[in-house]
Each structure stands twice: as C-alpha cells, then as structure tokens.
Tab-separated table of C-alpha atoms and ligand atoms in Angstrom:
chain	number	residue	atom	x	y	z
A	749	MET	CA	-0.013	0.017	0.211
A	750	PHE	CA	1.024	3.683	-0.508
A	751	GLN	CA	2.682	5.478	2.301
A	752	LYS	CA	2.142	8.976	1.103
A	753	ILE	CA	-1.024	10.522	-2.020
A	754	LEU	CA	-0.207	13.806	-3.215
A	755	ILE	CA	-3.554	15.151	-4.094
A	756	ALA	CA	-3.285	17.266	-7.467
A	757	ASN	CA	-6.612	18.790	-7.152
A	758	ARG	CA	-8.786	20.994	-5.386
A	759	GLY	CA	-11.993	22.031	-3.762
A	760	GLU	CA	-14.687	19.335	-2.673
A	761	ILE	CA	-12.962	16.666	-4.806
A	762	ALA	CA	-9.478	17.128	-3.506
A	763	LEU	CA	-11.209	16.647	0.394
A	764	ARG	CA	-12.943	13.618	-0.582
A	765	VAL	CA	-10.169	11.886	-1.691
A	766	LEU	CA	-8.343	13.101	1.428
A	767	ARG	CA	-10.816	11.910	3.546
A	768	ALA	CA	-10.385	8.048	1.791
A	769	CYS	CA	-6.634	8.708	2.129
A	770	LYS	CA	-7.038	9.714	6.159
A	771	GLU	CA	-9.147	6.216	6.672
A	772	LEU	CA	-6.845	4.032	5.193
A	773	GLY	CA	-3.948	5.163	6.989
A	774	ILE	CA	-2.013	7.513	4.013
A	775	GLN	CA	-0.315	10.611	4.711
A	776	THR	CA	-1.526	13.234	2.380
A	777	VAL	CA	0.116	15.889	0.455
A	778	VAL	CA	-1.960	18.109	-1.569
A	779	VAL	CA	-0.602	21.110	-3.671
A	780	HIS	CA	-2.650	24.376	-4.106
A	781	SER	CA	-2.221	27.665	-6.050
A	782	THR	CA	-1.897	31.097	-4.160
A	783	ALA	CA	-5.411	31.293	-4.136
A	784	ASP	CA	-6.617	28.827	-2.714
A	785	ALA	CA	-4.237	28.982	0.792
A	786	ASP	CA	-7.382	28.822	2.575
A	787	ALA	CA	-8.883	25.977	1.295
A	788	MET	CA	-10.227	23.176	3.445
A	789	HIS	CA	-8.432	20.401	1.706
A	790	VAL	CA	-5.200	22.581	2.251
A	791	ARG	CA	-6.122	23.228	5.991
A	792	LEU	CA	-6.901	19.426	6.752
A	793	ALA	CA	-3.791	17.498	4.925
A	794	ASP	CA	-0.529	16.700	6.449
A	795	GLU	CA	1.882	18.457	3.960
A	796	SER	CA	0.849	21.302	1.599
A	797	VAL	CA	2.734	22.889	-1.320
A	798	CYS	CA	2.162	25.957	-3.116
A	799	ILE	CA	2.693	25.024	-6.791
A	800	GLY	CA	2.078	28.466	-8.243
A	801	PRO	CA	-0.045	31.892	-9.231
A	802	PRO	CA	-3.757	31.453	-9.510
A	803	PRO	CA	-4.710	30.729	-13.200
A	804	SER	CA	-4.699	27.273	-13.257
A	805	ARG	CA	-2.279	26.829	-16.433
A	806	ASP	CA	0.432	28.370	-13.964
A	807	SER	CA	-0.509	25.931	-11.268
A	808	TYR	CA	-3.143	22.897	-10.813
A	809	LEU	CA	-2.360	22.100	-14.834
A	810	ASN	CA	1.741	22.707	-14.165
A	811	ILE	CA	2.760	19.015	-14.569
A	812	HIS	CA	7.047	20.062	-13.728
A	813	GLN	CA	5.713	21.846	-10.209
A	814	ILE	CA	3.491	19.012	-9.490
A	815	VAL	CA	6.403	16.103	-10.122
A	816	ALA	CA	8.829	18.656	-8.073
A	817	ALA	CA	5.964	18.224	-5.066
A	818	CYS	CA	6.265	14.505	-5.244
A	819	GLU	CA	9.819	14.464	-4.751
A	820	ILE	CA	10.169	16.944	-2.540
A	821	THR	CA	7.300	15.622	0.028
A	822	GLY	CA	8.272	11.580	-0.951
A	823	ALA	CA	4.772	11.036	-2.402
A	824	ASP	CA	4.904	7.787	-3.891
A	825	ALA	CA	1.244	8.279	-5.393
A	826	VAL	CA	-0.828	10.960	-7.513
A	827	HIS	CA	-4.584	11.325	-7.391
A	828	PRO	CA	-5.433	13.807	-9.689
A	829	GLY	CA	-9.474	13.685	-9.051
A	830	TYR	CA	-11.451	14.865	-11.837
A	831	GLY	CA	-11.015	17.733	-14.506
A	832	PHE	CA	-7.253	19.668	-14.300
A	833	LEU	CA	-4.732	16.484	-15.409
A	834	SER	CA	-6.724	13.437	-14.628
A	835	GLU	CA	-7.330	12.728	-18.009
A	836	ASN	CA	-3.693	13.786	-19.522
A	837	ALA	CA	-1.824	10.898	-20.772
A	838	LYS	CA	1.268	12.790	-20.864
A	839	PHE	CA	0.950	13.436	-16.900
A	840	ALA	CA	0.326	9.341	-16.448
A	841	ASP	CA	3.327	8.148	-18.265
A	842	ILE	CA	5.849	11.562	-16.598
A	843	LEU	CA	4.537	10.024	-13.675
A	844	ALA	CA	5.558	6.505	-14.343
A	845	ALA	CA	8.556	7.780	-15.536
A	846	HIS	CA	9.807	8.697	-12.467
A	847	ASN	CA	8.513	5.883	-10.351
A	848	ILE	CA	5.595	7.646	-8.758
A	849	THR	CA	2.312	5.640	-9.350
A	850	PHE	CA	-0.840	7.342	-11.009
A	851	ILE	CA	-4.129	6.652	-9.487
A	852	GLY	CA	-5.887	5.690	-12.925
A	853	PRO	CA	-5.519	3.803	-16.185
A	854	SER	CA	-2.392	3.885	-18.184
A	855	GLY	CA	-1.336	6.512	-20.706
A	856	ASP	CA	-2.225	4.229	-23.310
A	857	HIS	CA	-5.975	3.840	-22.433
A	858	ILE	CA	-6.340	7.729	-21.543
A	859	ARG	CA	-5.185	8.311	-24.956
A	860	ILE	CA	-7.579	6.173	-26.901
A	861	MET	CA	-10.732	7.268	-24.615
A	862	GLY	CA	-9.388	10.774	-25.148
A	863	ASP	CA	-9.265	10.384	-28.950
A	864	LYS	CA	-13.519	10.002	-29.671
A	865	ILE	CA	-12.891	8.528	-33.003
A	866	GLU	CA	-10.185	5.898	-31.985
A	867	ALA	CA	-12.743	5.441	-28.112
A	868	LYS	CA	-15.824	4.850	-30.553
A	869	ARG	CA	-13.591	2.257	-32.601
A	870	THR	CA	-12.255	0.644	-29.556
A	871	ALA	CA	-15.673	0.323	-28.134
A	872	LYS	CA	-17.360	-1.234	-31.417
A	873	HIS	CA	-14.731	-3.951	-31.562
A	874	LEU	CA	-15.286	-4.655	-27.351
A	875	GLY	CA	-18.916	-5.314	-28.346
A	876	ILE	CA	-20.248	-1.924	-26.980
A	877	PRO	CA	-22.896	-1.228	-28.726
A	878	VAL	CA	-22.225	2.571	-30.434
A	879	VAL	CA	-24.194	4.925	-32.596
A	880	PRO	CA	-24.371	4.252	-36.502
A	881	GLY	CA	-22.240	6.875	-37.787
A	882	SER	CA	-18.870	7.171	-40.040
A	883	ASP	CA	-16.153	4.803	-39.365
A	884	GLY	CA	-13.300	7.118	-39.052
A	885	ALA	CA	-12.961	11.005	-39.618
A	886	VAL	CA	-14.783	12.840	-42.730
A	887	THR	CA	-13.349	15.616	-44.411
A	888	GLU	CA	-15.030	15.320	-47.816
A	889	GLU	CA	-18.481	16.823	-48.689
A	890	LYS	CA	-19.426	14.056	-50.996
A	891	GLU	CA	-18.276	11.419	-48.235
A	892	ALA	CA	-20.566	13.459	-45.714
A	893	ARG	CA	-23.604	13.313	-47.846
A	894	ARG	CA	-23.200	9.602	-48.433
A	895	ILE	CA	-23.066	8.444	-45.083
A	896	ALA	CA	-25.716	11.281	-43.440
A	897	GLY	CA	-27.552	9.787	-46.557
A	898	GLU	CA	-27.158	6.021	-45.339
A	899	ILE	CA	-27.758	6.611	-41.779
A	900	GLY	CA	-30.821	9.365	-42.302
A	901	TYR	CA	-31.095	13.069	-40.989
A	902	PRO	CA	-30.824	14.500	-38.487
A	903	VAL	CA	-27.230	13.848	-38.120
A	904	ILE	CA	-25.118	15.488	-35.567
A	905	ILE	CA	-21.048	16.664	-36.537
A	906	LYS	CA	-18.768	15.779	-33.843
A	907	ALA	CA	-14.898	16.810	-32.937
A	908	SER	CA	-13.163	13.720	-32.347
A	909	ALA	CA	-10.691	15.766	-30.018
A	910	GLY	CA	-14.061	17.601	-28.479
A	911	GLY	CA	-15.145	17.635	-24.610
A	912	GLY	CA	-16.980	19.643	-22.368
A	913	GLY	CA	-20.260	19.363	-24.795
A	914	ARG	CA	-18.288	21.322	-27.328
A	915	GLY	CA	-17.492	21.198	-31.442
A	916	MET	CA	-21.092	19.491	-32.247
A	917	LYS	CA	-23.108	20.655	-35.244
A	918	VAL	CA	-26.632	18.986	-36.242
A	919	ALA	CA	-27.625	18.849	-39.351
A	920	ARG	CA	-31.323	18.446	-40.493
A	921	SER	CA	-30.978	18.203	-43.878
A	922	GLU	CA	-28.335	17.880	-47.074
A	923	ALA	CA	-28.624	21.393	-47.009
A	924	ASP	CA	-27.432	21.790	-43.505
A	925	LEU	CA	-24.635	19.244	-43.697
A	926	VAL	CA	-22.439	21.389	-45.932
A	927	VAL	CA	-22.367	24.510	-43.610
A	928	ALA	CA	-22.441	22.193	-40.851
A	929	LEU	CA	-19.596	20.080	-41.761
A	930	GLN	CA	-17.182	23.281	-42.424
A	931	THR	CA	-17.953	25.281	-39.276
A	932	ALA	CA	-17.450	22.011	-37.067
A	933	ARG	CA	-14.049	21.298	-38.973
A	934	SER	CA	-12.934	25.176	-38.685
A	935	GLU	CA	-13.949	25.328	-34.972
A	936	ALA	CA	-12.452	22.192	-34.143
A	937	GLY	CA	-9.419	23.142	-35.711
A	938	ALA	CA	-9.563	26.582	-33.779
A	939	ALA	CA	-10.578	25.250	-30.407
A	940	PHE	CA	-8.728	22.054	-30.392
A	941	GLY	CA	-5.911	22.290	-32.397
A	942	ASP	CA	-7.244	19.147	-34.371
A	943	ASP	CA	-9.864	19.424	-37.117
A	944	ALA	CA	-10.804	16.021	-37.272
A	945	VAL	CA	-15.027	15.507	-37.106
A	946	TYR	CA	-17.231	12.292	-37.517
A	947	ILE	CA	-20.831	12.204	-38.368
A	948	GLU	CA	-23.511	10.097	-36.117
A	949	LYS	CA	-26.620	9.800	-36.462
A	950	TYR	CA	-28.505	12.906	-34.138
A	951	LEU	CA	-30.645	11.426	-31.324
A	952	GLU	CA	-33.837	13.463	-30.966
A	953	LYS	CA	-35.122	12.712	-27.485
A	954	PRO	CA	-32.205	10.076	-25.621
A	955	ARG	CA	-31.638	10.078	-21.991
A	956	HIS	CA	-27.844	9.764	-20.852
A	957	ILE	CA	-26.947	7.482	-19.036
A	958	GLU	CA	-23.454	5.882	-17.808
A	959	VAL	CA	-22.308	3.167	-16.335
A	960	GLN	CA	-19.559	2.886	-13.707
A	961	VAL	CA	-17.155	0.213	-14.275
A	962	PHE	CA	-13.644	-0.772	-12.637
A	963	GLY	CA	-10.773	-3.071	-13.849
A	964	ASP	CA	-8.269	-4.591	-11.923
A	965	GLY	CA	-5.623	-4.252	-15.042
A	966	ALA	CA	-4.925	-8.075	-15.287
A	967	GLY	CA	-8.515	-9.292	-17.125
A	968	ARG	CA	-11.145	-8.887	-14.495
A	969	GLY	CA	-13.704	-6.302	-14.381
A	970	VAL	CA	-16.950	-5.241	-12.613
A	971	HIS	CA	-19.239	-2.877	-13.124
A	972	PHE	CA	-21.773	-0.675	-10.077
A	973	GLY	CA	-24.871	-0.158	-11.800
A	974	GLU	CA	-25.893	3.004	-13.978
A	975	ARG	CA	-26.600	6.407	-13.308
A	976	ASP	CA	-29.233	8.684	-14.987
A	977	CYS	CA	-27.595	12.317	-15.850
A	978	SER	CA	-30.081	13.703	-18.780
A	979	LEU	CA	-30.578	16.660	-16.383
A	980	GLN	CA	-27.932	18.707	-18.022
A	981	ARG	CA	-27.558	22.333	-19.095
A	982	ARG	CA	-25.505	23.199	-21.863
A	983	HIS	CA	-24.192	19.347	-21.960
A	984	GLN	CA	-23.458	20.218	-17.782
A	985	LYS	CA	-24.677	17.891	-15.612
A	986	VAL	CA	-27.206	19.414	-12.760
A	987	TRP	CA	-28.797	16.622	-11.270
A	988	GLU	CA	-28.025	12.721	-11.373
A	989	GLU	CA	-29.761	9.474	-9.435
A	990	ALA	CA	-28.791	6.000	-9.532
A	991	PRO	CA	-30.995	3.830	-10.541
A	992	SER	CA	-31.859	5.407	-13.850
A	993	PRO	CA	-36.041	5.697	-13.741
A	994	ALA	CA	-36.340	4.845	-17.367
A	995	LEU	CA	-34.257	1.251	-17.229
A	996	ASN	CA	-35.811	-1.904	-15.885
A	997	ALA	CA	-33.923	-5.005	-14.309
A	998	GLU	CA	-32.665	-7.176	-17.487
A	999	GLU	CA	-31.922	-3.751	-19.207
A	1000	ARG	CA	-29.932	-3.294	-16.295
A	1001	ALA	CA	-28.216	-6.583	-15.855
A	1002	HIS	CA	-27.285	-6.695	-19.925
A	1003	ILE	CA	-25.789	-3.400	-20.407
A	1004	GLY	CA	-23.774	-3.419	-16.806
A	1005	GLY	CA	-22.360	-6.911	-18.306
A	1006	VAL	CA	-21.276	-5.835	-22.009
A	1007	CYS	CA	-19.689	-2.864	-20.138
A	1008	ALA	CA	-18.100	-5.169	-17.794
A	1009	ARG	CA	-16.984	-7.560	-19.760
A	1010	ALA	CA	-15.765	-4.933	-22.194
A	1011	ILE	CA	-13.521	-3.235	-19.711
A	1012	ALA	CA	-11.820	-6.741	-18.884
A	1013	ASP	CA	-10.843	-7.637	-22.338
A	1014	LEU	CA	-9.600	-4.075	-22.427
A	1015	GLY	CA	-7.208	-4.722	-19.224
A	1016	TYR	CA	-8.397	-1.376	-18.007
A	1017	SER	CA	-7.303	-0.710	-15.060
A	1018	GLY	CA	-8.821	1.714	-11.993
A	1019	ALA	CA	-12.466	3.261	-12.317
A	1020	GLY	CA	-14.083	4.753	-15.238
A	1021	THR	CA	-17.333	5.642	-16.853
A	1022	ILE	CA	-18.835	4.159	-19.857
A	1023	GLU	CA	-21.412	6.979	-21.527
A	1024	PHE	CA	-24.501	6.089	-23.408
A	1025	LEU	CA	-27.320	7.850	-25.213
A	1026	TYR	CA	-30.511	5.971	-24.447
A	1027	GLU	CA	-33.594	6.184	-26.701
A	1028	ASN	CA	-36.314	3.234	-27.604
A	1029	GLY	CA	-34.883	0.771	-25.241
A	1030	GLU	CA	-31.512	0.985	-27.169
A	1031	PHE	CA	-28.160	1.684	-25.991
A	1032	TYR	CA	-25.290	3.754	-27.997
A	1033	PHE	CA	-22.314	4.937	-26.889
A	1034	ILE	CA	-20.899	8.574	-26.662
A	1035	GLU	CA	-17.565	8.390	-24.726
A	1036	MET	CA	-15.269	6.858	-21.990
A	1037	ASN	CA	-14.153	8.933	-19.233
A	1038	THR	CA	-10.929	7.515	-17.643
A	1039	ARG	CA	-11.225	9.022	-14.101
A	1040	LEU	CA	-13.708	9.741	-11.210
A	1041	GLN	CA	-16.665	11.403	-11.896
A	1042	VAL	CA	-18.324	13.854	-10.164
A	1043	GLU	CA	-21.391	12.252	-9.769
A	1044	HIS	CA	-19.544	9.094	-8.229
A	1045	PRO	CA	-21.578	9.038	-4.732
A	1046	VAL	CA	-25.225	8.309	-5.767
A	1047	THR	CA	-23.220	5.126	-6.892
A	1048	GLU	CA	-21.308	4.739	-3.434
A	1049	ALA	CA	-24.806	5.452	-1.824
A	1050	ILE	CA	-26.988	2.636	-3.548
A	1051	THR	CA	-23.632	-0.021	-3.459
A	1052	GLY	CA	-21.990	0.923	-0.090
A	1053	ILE	CA	-18.634	0.824	-1.636
A	1054	ASP	CA	-16.346	3.313	-1.267
A	1055	LEU	CA	-14.933	3.865	-4.991
A	1056	VAL	CA	-12.378	6.134	-3.940
A	1057	HIS	CA	-10.732	3.290	-1.863
A	1058	GLU	CA	-11.428	0.727	-4.319
A	1059	GLN	CA	-9.189	3.020	-6.750
A	1060	ILE	CA	-6.762	3.503	-4.589
A	1061	ARG	CA	-6.318	-0.304	-3.860
A	1062	VAL	CA	-6.143	-1.349	-7.635
A	1063	ALA	CA	-3.365	1.394	-8.142
A	1064	SER	CA	-1.500	-0.195	-5.757
A	1065	GLY	CA	-1.737	-3.623	-6.993
A	1066	GLY	CA	-4.138	-4.935	-4.428
A	1067	GLY	CA	-6.731	-6.009	-7.251
A	1068	LEU	CA	-10.731	-5.438	-6.825
A	1069	SER	CA	-11.972	-6.141	-3.366
A	1070	MET	CA	-15.432	-7.586	-4.689
A	1071	ARG	CA	-16.859	-10.055	-7.081
A	1072	GLN	CA	-19.740	-8.456	-9.227
A	1073	GLU	CA	-22.006	-10.758	-7.766
A	1074	GLU	CA	-21.235	-9.033	-3.850
A	1075	ILE	CA	-21.988	-6.067	-5.410
A	1076	ARG	CA	-25.728	-5.401	-4.144
A	1077	PHE	CA	-28.201	-2.178	-5.604
A	1078	GLN	CA	-29.569	-0.776	-2.454
A	1079	GLY	CA	-32.372	2.025	-2.876
A	1080	HIS	CA	-32.222	5.062	-4.659
A	1081	ALA	CA	-29.764	8.136	-4.943
A	1082	ILE	CA	-29.722	11.575	-6.488
A	1083	GLU	CA	-26.761	14.454	-6.097
A	1084	CYS	CA	-27.719	17.576	-6.643
A	1085	ARG	CA	-24.680	20.318	-7.652
A	1086	ILE	CA	-24.974	23.141	-5.988
A	1087	ASN	CA	-23.148	25.846	-7.960
A	1088	ALA	CA	-22.196	29.383	-7.213
A	1089	GLU	CA	-24.216	30.903	-9.900
A	1090	ASP	CA	-27.204	33.147	-10.215
A	1091	PRO	CA	-30.247	30.787	-10.570
A	1092	ARG	CA	-31.288	32.505	-13.028
A	1093	THR	CA	-28.947	33.398	-15.686
A	1094	PHE	CA	-26.412	30.718	-14.269
A	1095	THR	CA	-23.504	33.699	-14.580
A	1096	PRO	CA	-21.127	32.931	-11.707
A	1097	SER	CA	-21.250	34.280	-8.081
A	1098	PRO	CA	-17.997	34.272	-6.478
A	1099	GLY	CA	-17.074	36.237	-2.980
A	1100	THR	CA	-17.495	35.473	0.428
A	1101	ILE	CA	-19.605	32.712	1.879
A	1102	THR	CA	-20.961	34.061	5.163
A	1103	HIS	CA	-22.963	31.836	6.148
A	1104	PHE	CA	-22.605	27.728	5.227
A	1105	HIS	CA	-25.546	25.186	7.189
A	1106	THR	CA	-25.342	22.046	5.881
A	1107	PRO	CA	-28.720	19.621	6.107
A	1108	GLY	CA	-28.270	16.273	8.316
A	1109	GLY	CA	-30.123	13.381	8.945
A	1110	LEU	CA	-30.527	9.588	8.079
A	1111	GLY	CA	-29.255	9.301	3.918
A	1112	ILE	CA	-27.801	12.831	3.116
A	1113	ARG	CA	-24.246	13.064	2.532
A	1114	VAL	CA	-22.989	16.928	1.566
A	1115	ASP	CA	-19.614	16.934	-0.461
A	1116	SER	CA	-17.955	20.391	0.052
A	1117	GLY	CA	-14.721	22.411	0.099
A	1118	VAL	CA	-16.263	25.554	0.990
A	1119	TYR	CA	-17.025	27.167	5.223
A	1120	SER	CA	-18.535	29.805	6.737
A	1121	GLY	CA	-16.509	32.508	5.833
A	1122	TYR	CA	-14.347	31.234	3.121
A	1123	LYS	CA	-14.128	33.491	0.039
A	1124	ILE	CA	-14.624	32.028	-3.296
A	1125	PRO	CA	-12.258	32.725	-5.684
A	1126	PRO	CA	-13.328	33.784	-9.214
A	1127	TYR	CA	-10.690	31.435	-11.164
A	1128	TYR	CA	-12.232	28.272	-11.000
A	1129	ASP	CA	-15.123	26.139	-11.532
A	1130	SER	CA	-17.985	26.877	-9.536
A	1131	LEU	CA	-19.277	24.141	-7.787
A	1132	ILE	CA	-18.780	24.226	-4.847
A	1133	GLY	CA	-20.753	21.341	-2.858
A	1134	LYS	CA	-23.000	18.687	-3.830
A	1135	LEU	CA	-25.371	17.057	-1.898
A	1136	ILE	CA	-26.251	13.469	-1.813
A	1137	VAL	CA	-29.946	12.204	-0.591
A	1138	HIS	CA	-30.308	8.073	-0.289
A	1139	GLY	CA	-33.642	6.476	0.380
A	1140	ARG	CA	-35.210	2.992	-0.038
A	1141	ASN	CA	-36.634	3.593	-3.268
A	1142	ARG	CA	-37.304	6.857	-5.493
A	1143	VAL	CA	-40.553	8.483	-3.264
A	1144	GLU	CA	-38.433	7.920	-0.088
A	1145	CYS	CA	-35.302	9.845	-2.272
A	1146	MET	CA	-37.590	12.644	-3.442
A	1147	MET	CA	-38.907	13.594	-0.058
A	1148	ARG	CA	-35.614	13.345	1.919
A	1149	LEU	CA	-33.942	15.718	-0.723
A	1150	ARG	CA	-37.225	17.972	-0.369
A	1151	ARG	CA	-36.599	18.581	3.269
A	1152	ALA	CA	-32.721	19.080	2.674
A	1153	LEU	CA	-32.976	21.260	-0.001
A	1154	ASP	CA	-35.021	23.366	3.059
A	1155	GLU	CA	-32.259	23.047	5.354
A	1156	PHE	CA	-29.381	23.917	3.236
A	1157	VAL	CA	-28.509	27.526	3.613
A	1158	VAL	CA	-25.162	29.328	1.586
A	1159	ASP	CA	-25.736	33.058	2.491
A	1160	GLY	CA	-23.194	35.966	0.998
A	1161	ILE	CA	-23.045	34.607	-2.592
A	1162	LYS	CA	-26.186	33.242	-5.173
A	1163	THR	CA	-26.244	29.448	-5.584
A	1164	THR	CA	-28.349	27.270	-8.133
A	1165	LEU	CA	-30.048	25.513	-4.472
A	1166	PRO	CA	-33.215	27.464	-5.630
A	1167	LEU	CA	-33.473	25.759	-9.259
A	1168	PHE	CA	-33.408	22.491	-6.944
A	1169	ARG	CA	-36.170	23.276	-5.010
A	1170	ASP	CA	-38.224	23.937	-8.057
A	1171	LEU	CA	-37.226	20.729	-9.476
A	1172	VAL	CA	-38.008	18.535	-6.580
A	1173	GLY	CA	-41.492	19.757	-7.103
A	1174	ASN	CA	-42.122	19.364	-10.889
A	1175	ALA	CA	-44.135	16.461	-11.843
A	1176	ASP	CA	-42.031	15.314	-15.009
A	1177	ILE	CA	-38.971	15.081	-12.397
A	1178	ALA	CA	-41.767	13.319	-9.818
A	1179	ASN	CA	-42.139	10.744	-12.464
A	1180	GLY	CA	-38.687	10.487	-13.625
A	1181	GLU	CA	-39.984	11.467	-17.106
A	1182	TYR	CA	-37.426	13.637	-18.841
A	1183	ASP	CA	-34.685	13.114	-21.230
A	1184	ILE	CA	-31.225	15.247	-22.010
A	1185	HIS	CA	-33.797	18.164	-23.685
A	1186	TRP	CA	-35.721	18.771	-20.568
A	1187	LEU	CA	-34.514	20.969	-18.547
A	1188	GLU	CA	-33.078	23.337	-21.181
A	1189	LYS	CA	-36.488	23.571	-22.056
A	1190	TYR	CA	-38.096	24.164	-18.533
A	1191	LEU	CA	-35.598	26.960	-18.248
A	1192	ALA	CA	-36.720	28.771	-21.517
A	1193	ASP	CA	-40.639	28.582	-20.744
A	1194	LYS	CA	-39.903	29.712	-16.782
A	1195	ASP	CA	-38.106	32.973	-18.500
B	639	ADP	P1	-18.478	15.706	-24.481
B	639	ADP	O1	-17.009	15.097	-24.566
B	639	ADP	O2	-18.220	17.133	-25.540
B	639	ADP	O3	-19.624	15.593	-23.451
B	639	ADP	P2	-20.270	13.942	-25.609
B	639	ADP	O4	-20.117	13.018	-26.828
B	639	ADP	O5	-20.527	12.883	-24.442
B	639	ADP	O6	-19.278	15.234	-26.050
B	639	ADP	O7	-21.842	14.247	-25.902
B	639	ADP	C1	-22.511	15.343	-24.914
B	639	ADP	C2	-23.661	15.615	-25.667
B	639	ADP	O8	-24.120	16.174	-26.752
B	639	ADP	C3	-24.659	14.230	-24.938
B	639	ADP	O9	-24.755	14.078	-23.606
B	639	ADP	C4	-25.643	14.400	-25.335
B	639	ADP	O10	-26.241	15.018	-24.994
B	639	ADP	C5	-25.137	15.406	-26.735
B	639	ADP	N1	-24.837	14.466	-28.011
B	639	ADP	C6	-23.542	13.878	-28.473
B	639	ADP	N2	-23.950	12.864	-29.278
B	639	ADP	C7	-25.268	12.791	-29.712
B	639	ADP	C8	-25.877	12.175	-30.758
B	639	ADP	N3	-25.559	11.235	-31.813
B	639	ADP	N4	-27.475	12.345	-30.596
B	639	ADP	C9	-27.900	13.406	-29.767
B	639	ADP	N5	-27.229	14.134	-28.961
B	639	ADP	C10	-25.731	14.043	-28.532
C-alpha cells in the first residue's frame, strides 16, 4: 500500500480524496495555488505545497511543479481527482517515468479514450453498442453526404478531440450538412488544434445513462450499475440519479454485463465511466471517461462501496476487493450539484460565504470544500458542493431531498439551490420523465 498520496486537485474532490486517504491510514500531500491557501483541503492535509499563481495553467495544470512537489515530499502516488490533469496521458506517462503511481489507468488507455474516433472504434470492437455513423474522420463533402444519406437525417457532426459539450453541430437536411461540416471542422481546428470530425445519427429525445466500471488491469472487470444524468444545461450535468428511472432490471444487468466484459478484455485498470445515450430501449455509446466522476457518490450510496478506496487499492496492486455478485444495489440516490451561480442566469457568483449550514439526518451526504467565512476565488469552476440523498426507493429519496434542500443555507453569494427546490416539486421530475433536453426547455419556459 502507498505511504503517501499527493492530491493534484482542489475543492470538494480534493477533500473527498483526502478523506479516503485518512481512512486508509495514508499520509496526504496537497498542492494548491496562491488563491487556495485558505481552502479546506489545505487545512486538513498532512502537508501542503504551493505550486503557483491562481491561473490553472500555472498551478493545477503545471506538470513540472506537481512532479517536483512529489519529489520534495516523497509522495509515492498521485490522485488526480476529475478535471485538470485527470485525463492527461502525458501526465500519467511522466509520473510512471518518475516511479510515481498515477491513480488511474495507463497513459495508453487514457489516450485511446481521449480521441473520440479511436474510442468509438475501440468500443465497437469490444462489443459495446455505438451510435450509427461514419467509421472514422470525415473530410470530404461527398463522403459526408453519402454517410448522412445512409444513416438518415438528422445527423450530428462531432469533433474527435472535443470535450465538455463543445464542437458539435446538428444537420437536419443535406442543405445544412455542407455548412455544418465546414463550421465544425474550422471550429474544432481553432478550439482543439485538431480538425478531425465524424458524423453520427442525431438522437432526438435520448436519456444520458452511464455505467460505472472498474478493472484490475489484469483481465477482471466489474460494473457498479448505471447513473442517469439526463438533466443537463449546456451539456453540463445538473442532477444525477441512480438507478435510472427509465431502465428495468433486465436492461440494467445486460448493459452492465456488456461494459464489465469490455473493461476486462481491454485490460483496463481502475475506475471508468462508459457513457451512453439511451432511446427506445437501445443504448448508444458516446464516450468513456477514464477517471472518477463528479457524480460518483450516487453509486456509492446505492452500493455502499467507497470508490476512492477501490481506486487506491487497485492502483497499489491489491486488485479488486469484490466480485460482481458481491456488488448489491440498495434503494435510490440523487445528487444535486450546487454551484456558486445565479439560479436564473447561471452567471458565476464568487465572493465570501457569510454563512454555510448543511442539512443532516439519515440518508444525507454533503461533499463540499467550503465553510462559513470562506471566500470563493473567481478563477475556477463554480461547483461549491454536492448534496447526495439516499432513500429506500425513489419516492422516499425525493421526500428526503425536498427536506434537505429546505435546510441548506448558503448566505453571501448566489447559488443554484433555488433551482433544485423548484425541480423537486415538478411533476415530470417526480415521475422520472425527462430526457436530455428537458431542463433547457423548462428553463426557457420559465423565462
Ligand atoms: P463531450 O465529450 O463534449 O461531453 P459527448 O460525446 O459526451 O461530448 O456528448 C455530449 C452531449 O452531446 C451528450 O450528453 C448529448 O447531450 C449530446 N450528444 C452527443 N452525441 C449525440 C447524438 N448522437 N445525438 C444526440 N445528442 C448527442
């Protein structure tokens, strides 16, 4: 087992990982920018190293500084959290070259899944159902027309190097297609330095359903069920739940089994998430994230398994701690992402939190890195905490969520808490009847 883990992140996830390390009796080092000297994870860590000024590229993305911090403190492993360097294959390779363990998959697996065309090809090869579309990159107008004609309109053009919901264009007819192809290519080139784009069938009313998987790197793979993350704004997840209100037990076992086998065959190591769009009973792979996800606590709630413990165990060579049949699902969980944003316009609202009071009681978990008197710096993303609620079934979970939202107090800044108080009283949400466009429509109608 590791003696000392360096946590290369900030905010709630840095604290989340720190807690797991403490429970396992592992020493912790955190790195931070000058803007985060007062952050909770810095206060609670055994050691901390300031690695640079506020901008991420000079601190949380500065590989040399982070490797230097490992060497100075003698850390033998790095947990990257999510975002920042968590899906940076070069970072994983550099750590390996320094004999420091990256708590995550190999650089090669990160590379394959980071290139969407390559990821889709690999998924298909592993027997995972994919969205019908082009086999690889498309550059010629004529070819684009042929493929779109075959799969049928509407189609979506996506950047191979895209991420965070950027670099996508929908074409509803052949007339749209030519313009969409050109704009998608030039935008992808400008935004990602890679103008490779591909075409797939555009699904009109899908849900976003993702499967949590784990591999031991030696041919074993398990799944931890699915999460439904269909409630999104600008392709950013807002509310996540497990299990999905849309799946039956048979569908769940089927897609879980497909994913677990794929992970085993790939020889994948650590945590991963295989994301699908789901429509009319069919699953369509869109991408795989090779890291811990923001929404992992809903899976922890219904399985009772600490996924960060499991990541650390697998990375240290201890293998998976359980077999598939030992993973049991209990009840229902919902996560609300609480952002420091105006709940109507979604503009960031940094500043000082004058009062912070979190709800408690059975089935309530709050993962947050903030406290009363904490000043939110304006440099990073606006997530300040996550409320995760667990109940014996979805009805109980929703009742408990409503109560927890009423208890939650964040004064001094604006947050998205009022949005969740509205959602929890909505009939479609209560019935679990929503697709990936539902939230945007709801917000537009409210205005
Ligand atoms: P990113 O890496 O940028 O998040 P994804 O491939 O995961 O890109 O897609 C992000 C979102 O875009 C999906 O959650 C979905 O809302 C939409 N999307 C992607 N592909 C399709 C498709 N074929 N049909 C309809 N919507 C899609």
